[in-house]
């Protein structure tokens, strides 16, 4: 529990110093460490497909790190507020809220127990807004610790409320998805949807790709797809190493059977 809290604090801090398009995909590294530690500590066999999945995640993560855009220099939470209140992101936020409300009030009662995408869709939509608000709050805390108090602005408290509300909704529906469906399927699908929507939201709000050329953007997308491939491979084949081979049935010889009936 303590290591998980420390990890989440570090993840929170990362958004204050690096673009979301870099931080969010690197969450796949936790899957690698989990697989490797499970091999040595829990004695879960890491088969060849698991090793290949880990290698793909490492290659994809390295590609993204090497070609990630530079972090925008922000000197006040008000600057983040200006980015969040531009027409493009307001339209995105409205679409996200409407879609999430439709899923929660119309589709959850009807299809929540049979269609995994309903729960995961809510988690991913809310998660993209959570990350944008976490980044704004992280920047506010970083500036506050450096001597420029950002909590005198109402914008900082607004982002704090958004983080709290979106996190509660995200955790609630993610737990429902994990309780209802197979974790091996939920985890990779949630990772893909959450990361994709977060990157889209970051592109719209912080315009991360404005300073990059087409080659850099294409390389980052290739790295992201490589991580997705490794994640799916790890989850889809994670139990292969623990499956015991089925022994063939042993039949008695014909002479033995005939003697019994004789």
PDB file of C-alpha atoms in Angstrom, residues 54-257:
ATOM      1  CA  UNK A  54       8.160  -6.737 -22.156  1.00  0.00           C
ATOM      2  CA  UNK A  55      10.666  -6.026 -24.933  1.00  0.00           C
ATOM      3  CA  UNK A  56       7.977  -4.367 -27.074  1.00  0.00           C
ATOM      4  CA  UNK A  57       6.914  -2.147 -24.154  1.00  0.00           C
ATOM      5  CA  UNK A  58      10.524  -1.113 -23.515  1.00  0.00           C
ATOM      6  CA  UNK A  59      11.173  -0.365 -27.201  1.00  0.00           C
ATOM      7  CA  UNK A  60       7.948   1.644 -27.517  1.00  0.00           C
ATOM      8  CA  UNK A  61       8.622   3.585 -24.307  1.00  0.00           C
ATOM      9  CA  UNK A  62      12.172   4.395 -25.407  1.00  0.00           C
ATOM     10  CA  UNK A  63      10.916   5.612 -28.775  1.00  0.00           C
ATOM     11  CA  UNK A  64       8.391   7.949 -27.149  1.00  0.00           C
ATOM     12  CA  UNK A  65      10.929   9.295 -24.640  1.00  0.00           C
ATOM     13  CA  UNK A  66      13.473  10.074 -27.355  1.00  0.00           C
ATOM     14  CA  UNK A  67      10.953  11.919 -29.545  1.00  0.00           C
ATOM     15  CA  UNK A  68       8.607  13.471 -26.970  1.00  0.00           C
ATOM     16  CA  UNK A  69       7.812  17.194 -27.288  1.00  0.00           C
ATOM     17  CA  UNK A  70       9.317  19.718 -24.919  1.00  0.00           C
ATOM     18  CA  UNK A  71       7.301  20.806 -21.899  1.00  0.00           C
ATOM     19  CA  UNK A  72       5.652  24.202 -22.282  1.00  0.00           C
ATOM     20  CA  UNK A  73       6.973  26.867 -19.903  1.00  0.00           C
ATOM     21  CA  UNK A  74       4.042  27.945 -17.720  1.00  0.00           C
ATOM     22  CA  UNK A  75       4.419  30.634 -15.070  1.00  0.00           C
ATOM     23  CA  UNK A  76       0.927  30.689 -13.570  1.00  0.00           C
ATOM     24  CA  UNK A  77      -2.205  28.572 -13.235  1.00  0.00           C
ATOM     25  CA  UNK A  78      -3.951  31.381 -15.085  1.00  0.00           C
ATOM     26  CA  UNK A  79      -2.025  30.386 -18.207  1.00  0.00           C
ATOM     27  CA  UNK A  80      -3.353  26.828 -17.869  1.00  0.00           C
ATOM     28  CA  UNK A  81      -6.845  28.263 -17.388  1.00  0.00           C
ATOM     29  CA  UNK A  82      -6.496  30.210 -20.633  1.00  0.00           C
ATOM     30  CA  UNK A  83      -5.555  27.008 -22.440  1.00  0.00           C
ATOM     31  CA  UNK A  84      -8.483  25.158 -20.850  1.00  0.00           C
ATOM     32  CA  UNK A  85     -10.991  27.852 -21.830  1.00  0.00           C
ATOM     33  CA  UNK A  86     -10.054  27.985 -25.492  1.00  0.00           C
ATOM     34  CA  UNK A  87     -12.903  26.925 -27.827  1.00  0.00           C
ATOM     35  CA  UNK A  88     -11.247  23.686 -28.928  1.00  0.00           C
ATOM     36  CA  UNK A  89     -10.855  22.241 -25.439  1.00  0.00           C
ATOM     37  CA  UNK A  90     -14.240  23.525 -24.263  1.00  0.00           C
ATOM     38  CA  UNK A  91     -15.864  21.633 -27.139  1.00  0.00           C
ATOM     39  CA  UNK A  92     -13.872  18.503 -26.234  1.00  0.00           C
ATOM     40  CA  UNK A  93     -14.792  18.777 -22.534  1.00  0.00           C
ATOM     41  CA  UNK A  94     -18.489  19.228 -23.360  1.00  0.00           C
ATOM     42  CA  UNK A  95     -18.456  16.184 -25.654  1.00  0.00           C
ATOM     43  CA  UNK A  96     -16.741  14.115 -22.945  1.00  0.00           C
ATOM     44  CA  UNK A  97     -19.230  15.144 -20.251  1.00  0.00           C
ATOM     45  CA  UNK A  98     -22.237  14.492 -22.514  1.00  0.00           C
ATOM     46  CA  UNK A  99     -20.949  11.076 -23.616  1.00  0.00           C
ATOM     47  CA  UNK A 100     -20.140  10.086 -20.038  1.00  0.00           C
ATOM     48  CA  UNK A 101     -23.595  11.185 -18.832  1.00  0.00           C
ATOM     49  CA  UNK A 102     -25.317   9.240 -21.625  1.00  0.00           C
ATOM     50  CA  UNK A 103     -23.299   6.134 -20.796  1.00  0.00           C
ATOM     51  CA  UNK A 104     -23.963   6.435 -17.041  1.00  0.00           C
ATOM     52  CA  UNK A 105     -27.689   7.141 -17.129  1.00  0.00           C
ATOM     53  CA  UNK A 106     -28.812   5.343 -20.289  1.00  0.00           C
ATOM     54  CA  UNK A 107     -26.430   2.496 -21.116  1.00  0.00           C
ATOM     55  CA  UNK A 108     -25.118   1.370 -17.724  1.00  0.00           C
ATOM     56  CA  UNK A 109     -28.538   0.103 -16.503  1.00  0.00           C
ATOM     57  CA  UNK A 110     -29.158  -1.727 -19.795  1.00  0.00           C
ATOM     58  CA  UNK A 111     -25.774  -2.948 -20.981  1.00  0.00           C
ATOM     59  CA  UNK A 112     -23.355  -2.450 -18.078  1.00  0.00           C
ATOM     60  CA  UNK A 113     -23.303  -6.131 -17.117  1.00  0.00           C
ATOM     61  CA  UNK A 114     -22.885  -7.424 -20.658  1.00  0.00           C
ATOM     62  CA  UNK A 115     -20.799  -4.842 -22.546  1.00  0.00           C
ATOM     63  CA  UNK A 116     -17.391  -4.030 -21.077  1.00  0.00           C
ATOM     64  CA  UNK A 117     -16.937  -0.926 -23.218  1.00  0.00           C
ATOM     65  CA  UNK A 118     -19.673   0.899 -21.270  1.00  0.00           C
ATOM     66  CA  UNK A 119     -17.768   0.927 -17.971  1.00  0.00           C
ATOM     67  CA  UNK A 120     -14.378   1.379 -19.585  1.00  0.00           C
ATOM     68  CA  UNK A 121     -15.699   4.179 -21.782  1.00  0.00           C
ATOM     69  CA  UNK A 122     -16.787   6.157 -18.705  1.00  0.00           C
ATOM     70  CA  UNK A 123     -13.427   5.544 -16.998  1.00  0.00           C
ATOM     71  CA  UNK A 124     -11.450   6.611 -20.056  1.00  0.00           C
ATOM     72  CA  UNK A 125     -13.508   9.716 -20.774  1.00  0.00           C
ATOM     73  CA  UNK A 126     -13.311  10.895 -17.161  1.00  0.00           C
ATOM     74  CA  UNK A 127      -9.655   9.883 -17.044  1.00  0.00           C
ATOM     75  CA  UNK A 128      -8.702  12.248 -19.861  1.00  0.00           C
ATOM     76  CA  UNK A 129     -10.194  15.185 -17.944  1.00  0.00           C
ATOM     77  CA  UNK A 130      -8.559  13.926 -14.748  1.00  0.00           C
ATOM     78  CA  UNK A 131      -5.099  13.997 -16.310  1.00  0.00           C
ATOM     79  CA  UNK A 132      -5.557  17.520 -17.685  1.00  0.00           C
ATOM     80  CA  UNK A 133      -6.713  18.752 -14.272  1.00  0.00           C
ATOM     81  CA  UNK A 134      -3.944  16.841 -12.472  1.00  0.00           C
ATOM     82  CA  UNK A 135      -1.394  18.497 -14.729  1.00  0.00           C
ATOM     83  CA  UNK A 136      -2.850  21.933 -13.962  1.00  0.00           C
ATOM     84  CA  UNK A 137      -2.907  21.209 -10.218  1.00  0.00           C
ATOM     85  CA  UNK A 138       0.626  19.794 -10.354  1.00  0.00           C
ATOM     86  CA  UNK A 139       1.890  22.941 -12.057  1.00  0.00           C
ATOM     87  CA  UNK A 140       0.123  25.015  -9.383  1.00  0.00           C
ATOM     88  CA  UNK A 141       1.791  23.045  -6.592  1.00  0.00           C
ATOM     89  CA  UNK A 142       5.203  23.271  -8.268  1.00  0.00           C
ATOM     90  CA  UNK A 143       4.919  27.051  -8.582  1.00  0.00           C
ATOM     91  CA  UNK A 144       3.592  27.338  -5.026  1.00  0.00           C
ATOM     92  CA  UNK A 145       6.546  25.403  -3.603  1.00  0.00           C
ATOM     93  CA  UNK A 146       8.894  27.647  -5.572  1.00  0.00           C
ATOM     94  CA  UNK A 147       7.487  30.716  -3.805  1.00  0.00           C
ATOM     95  CA  UNK A 148       4.641  31.827  -6.106  1.00  0.00           C
ATOM     96  CA  UNK A 149       1.414  30.919  -4.301  1.00  0.00           C
ATOM     97  CA  UNK A 150      -1.161  29.720  -6.837  1.00  0.00           C
ATOM     98  CA  UNK A 151      -3.903  28.896  -4.348  1.00  0.00           C
ATOM     99  CA  UNK A 152      -4.929  32.537  -4.210  1.00  0.00           C
ATOM    100  CA  UNK A 153      -6.569  31.975  -7.604  1.00  0.00           C
ATOM    101  CA  UNK A 154      -9.975  30.337  -7.894  1.00  0.00           C
ATOM    102  CA  UNK A 155      -8.740  28.449 -10.979  1.00  0.00           C
ATOM    103  CA  UNK A 156      -6.483  26.284  -8.801  1.00  0.00           C
ATOM    104  CA  UNK A 157      -9.399  25.285  -6.574  1.00  0.00           C
ATOM    105  CA  UNK A 158     -11.564  24.620  -9.633  1.00  0.00           C
ATOM    106  CA  UNK A 159      -8.978  22.178 -11.010  1.00  0.00           C
ATOM    107  CA  UNK A 160      -8.789  20.559  -7.557  1.00  0.00           C
ATOM    108  CA  UNK A 161     -12.552  19.932  -7.516  1.00  0.00           C
ATOM    109  CA  UNK A 162     -12.451  18.520 -11.057  1.00  0.00           C
ATOM    110  CA  UNK A 163      -9.651  16.137 -10.058  1.00  0.00           C
ATOM    111  CA  UNK A 164     -11.628  14.899  -7.032  1.00  0.00           C
ATOM    112  CA  UNK A 165     -14.909  14.394  -8.923  1.00  0.00           C
ATOM    113  CA  UNK A 166     -13.363  12.747 -11.990  1.00  0.00           C
ATOM    114  CA  UNK A 167     -11.166  10.454  -9.863  1.00  0.00           C
ATOM    115  CA  UNK A 168     -14.156   9.225  -7.861  1.00  0.00           C
ATOM    116  CA  UNK A 169     -16.142   8.461 -11.024  1.00  0.00           C
ATOM    117  CA  UNK A 170     -13.142   6.842 -12.681  1.00  0.00           C
ATOM    118  CA  UNK A 171     -12.352   4.584  -9.707  1.00  0.00           C
ATOM    119  CA  UNK A 172     -16.012   3.652  -9.211  1.00  0.00           C
ATOM    120  CA  UNK A 173     -16.637   2.467 -12.758  1.00  0.00           C
ATOM    121  CA  UNK A 174     -13.213   0.859 -13.116  1.00  0.00           C
ATOM    122  CA  UNK A 175     -13.953  -1.264 -10.040  1.00  0.00           C
ATOM    123  CA  UNK A 176     -17.311  -2.229 -11.547  1.00  0.00           C
ATOM    124  CA  UNK A 177     -15.590  -3.279 -14.762  1.00  0.00           C
ATOM    125  CA  UNK A 178     -13.028  -5.359 -12.860  1.00  0.00           C
ATOM    126  CA  UNK A 179     -15.753  -6.984 -10.733  1.00  0.00           C
ATOM    127  CA  UNK A 180     -17.857  -7.876 -13.781  1.00  0.00           C
ATOM    128  CA  UNK A 181     -15.361  -8.829 -16.476  1.00  0.00           C
ATOM    129  CA  UNK A 182     -12.054 -10.651 -16.806  1.00  0.00           C
ATOM    130  CA  UNK A 183      -9.114  -8.548 -15.621  1.00  0.00           C
ATOM    131  CA  UNK A 184      -6.940  -9.881 -18.457  1.00  0.00           C
ATOM    132  CA  UNK A 185      -9.334  -8.243 -20.922  1.00  0.00           C
ATOM    133  CA  UNK A 186     -10.250  -5.116 -18.945  1.00  0.00           C
ATOM    134  CA  UNK A 187      -6.666  -3.976 -18.260  1.00  0.00           C
ATOM    135  CA  UNK A 188      -5.343  -3.730 -21.849  1.00  0.00           C
ATOM    136  CA  UNK A 189      -8.589  -2.305 -23.260  1.00  0.00           C
ATOM    137  CA  UNK A 190      -8.723   0.315 -20.508  1.00  0.00           C
ATOM    138  CA  UNK A 191      -5.063   1.186 -21.067  1.00  0.00           C
ATOM    139  CA  UNK A 192      -5.627   1.696 -24.799  1.00  0.00           C
ATOM    140  CA  UNK A 193      -8.774   3.830 -24.436  1.00  0.00           C
ATOM    141  CA  UNK A 194      -7.499   5.871 -21.492  1.00  0.00           C
ATOM    142  CA  UNK A 195      -4.106   6.589 -23.073  1.00  0.00           C
ATOM    143  CA  UNK A 196      -5.583   7.431 -26.475  1.00  0.00           C
ATOM    144  CA  UNK A 197      -8.124   9.882 -25.045  1.00  0.00           C
ATOM    145  CA  UNK A 198      -5.508  11.442 -22.768  1.00  0.00           C
ATOM    146  CA  UNK A 199      -3.156  12.034 -25.691  1.00  0.00           C
ATOM    147  CA  UNK A 200      -6.041  13.533 -27.684  1.00  0.00           C
ATOM    148  CA  UNK A 201      -6.996  15.847 -24.806  1.00  0.00           C
ATOM    149  CA  UNK A 202      -3.375  16.918 -24.341  1.00  0.00           C
ATOM    150  CA  UNK A 203      -3.036  17.658 -28.056  1.00  0.00           C
ATOM    151  CA  UNK A 204      -6.127  19.866 -27.946  1.00  0.00           C
ATOM    152  CA  UNK A 205      -5.394  21.670 -24.672  1.00  0.00           C
ATOM    153  CA  UNK A 206      -1.602  21.999 -24.565  1.00  0.00           C
ATOM    154  CA  UNK A 207      -0.982  21.683 -28.323  1.00  0.00           C
ATOM    155  CA  UNK A 208       1.953  19.362 -27.690  1.00  0.00           C
ATOM    156  CA  UNK A 209       2.541  18.602 -31.364  1.00  0.00           C
ATOM    157  CA  UNK A 210       2.598  22.182 -32.634  1.00  0.00           C
ATOM    158  CA  UNK A 211       6.376  22.376 -32.194  1.00  0.00           C
ATOM    159  CA  UNK A 212       7.065  19.026 -33.893  1.00  0.00           C
ATOM    160  CA  UNK A 213       7.309  17.935 -37.499  1.00  0.00           C
ATOM    161  CA  UNK A 214       5.474  15.063 -39.147  1.00  0.00           C
ATOM    162  CA  UNK A 215       8.416  12.660 -38.757  1.00  0.00           C
ATOM    163  CA  UNK A 216       8.565  13.142 -34.972  1.00  0.00           C
ATOM    164  CA  UNK A 217       4.812  12.737 -34.606  1.00  0.00           C
ATOM    165  CA  UNK A 218       4.809   9.564 -36.715  1.00  0.00           C
ATOM    166  CA  UNK A 219       7.671   8.128 -34.629  1.00  0.00           C
ATOM    167  CA  UNK A 220       5.777   8.812 -31.389  1.00  0.00           C
ATOM    168  CA  UNK A 221       2.665   7.126 -32.785  1.00  0.00           C
ATOM    169  CA  UNK A 222       4.732   4.104 -33.795  1.00  0.00           C
ATOM    170  CA  UNK A 223       6.150   3.948 -30.276  1.00  0.00           C
ATOM    171  CA  UNK A 224       2.639   4.121 -28.826  1.00  0.00           C
ATOM    172  CA  UNK A 225       1.411   1.310 -31.094  1.00  0.00           C
ATOM    173  CA  UNK A 226       4.449  -0.768 -30.089  1.00  0.00           C
ATOM    174  CA  UNK A 227       3.562  -0.320 -26.409  1.00  0.00           C
ATOM    175  CA  UNK A 228      -0.036  -1.321 -27.130  1.00  0.00           C
ATOM    176  CA  UNK A 229       1.159  -4.469 -28.899  1.00  0.00           C
ATOM    177  CA  UNK A 230       3.387  -5.429 -25.982  1.00  0.00           C
ATOM    178  CA  UNK A 231       0.606  -4.749 -23.452  1.00  0.00           C
ATOM    179  CA  UNK A 232      -1.920  -6.914 -25.300  1.00  0.00           C
ATOM    180  CA  UNK A 233       0.629  -9.686 -25.739  1.00  0.00           C
ATOM    181  CA  UNK A 234       1.451  -9.682 -22.019  1.00  0.00           C
ATOM    182  CA  UNK A 235      -2.175  -9.796 -20.914  1.00  0.00           C
ATOM    183  CA  UNK A 236      -3.412 -12.260 -23.520  1.00  0.00           C
ATOM    184  CA  UNK A 237      -0.676 -14.808 -22.836  1.00  0.00           C
ATOM    185  CA  UNK A 238       0.009 -14.190 -19.134  1.00  0.00           C
ATOM    186  CA  UNK A 239      -1.343 -17.598 -18.020  1.00  0.00           C
ATOM    187  CA  UNK A 240       0.426 -19.672 -20.651  1.00  0.00           C
ATOM    188  CA  UNK A 241       3.442 -20.332 -18.452  1.00  0.00           C
ATOM    189  CA  UNK A 242       1.279 -21.634 -15.609  1.00  0.00           C
ATOM    190  CA  UNK A 243      -0.741 -24.114 -17.656  1.00  0.00           C
ATOM    191  CA  UNK A 244       0.308 -27.659 -16.901  1.00  0.00           C
ATOM    192  CA  UNK A 245       0.489 -30.031 -19.859  1.00  0.00           C
ATOM    193  CA  UNK A 246      -2.326 -32.537 -20.036  1.00  0.00           C
ATOM    194  CA  UNK A 247      -1.119 -36.079 -19.725  1.00  0.00           C
ATOM    195  CA  UNK A 248      -2.480 -38.483 -22.342  1.00  0.00           C
ATOM    196  CA  UNK A 249      -4.888 -41.129 -21.047  1.00  0.00           C
ATOM    197  CA  UNK A 250      -3.384 -44.533 -20.318  1.00  0.00           C
ATOM    198  CA  UNK A 251      -5.205 -47.494 -21.810  1.00  0.00           C
ATOM    199  CA  UNK A 252      -4.661 -51.048 -20.788  1.00  0.00           C
ATOM    200  CA  UNK A 253      -3.356 -53.535 -23.320  1.00  0.00           C
ATOM    201  CA  UNK A 254      -5.845 -55.600 -25.393  1.00  0.00           C
ATOM    202  CA  UNK A 255      -4.721 -58.823 -23.749  1.00  0.00           C
ATOM    203  CA  UNK A 256      -5.335 -57.306 -20.303  1.00  0.00           C
ATOM    204  CA  UNK A 257      -8.813 -56.148 -21.262  1.00  0.00           C
TER     205      UNK A 257
END
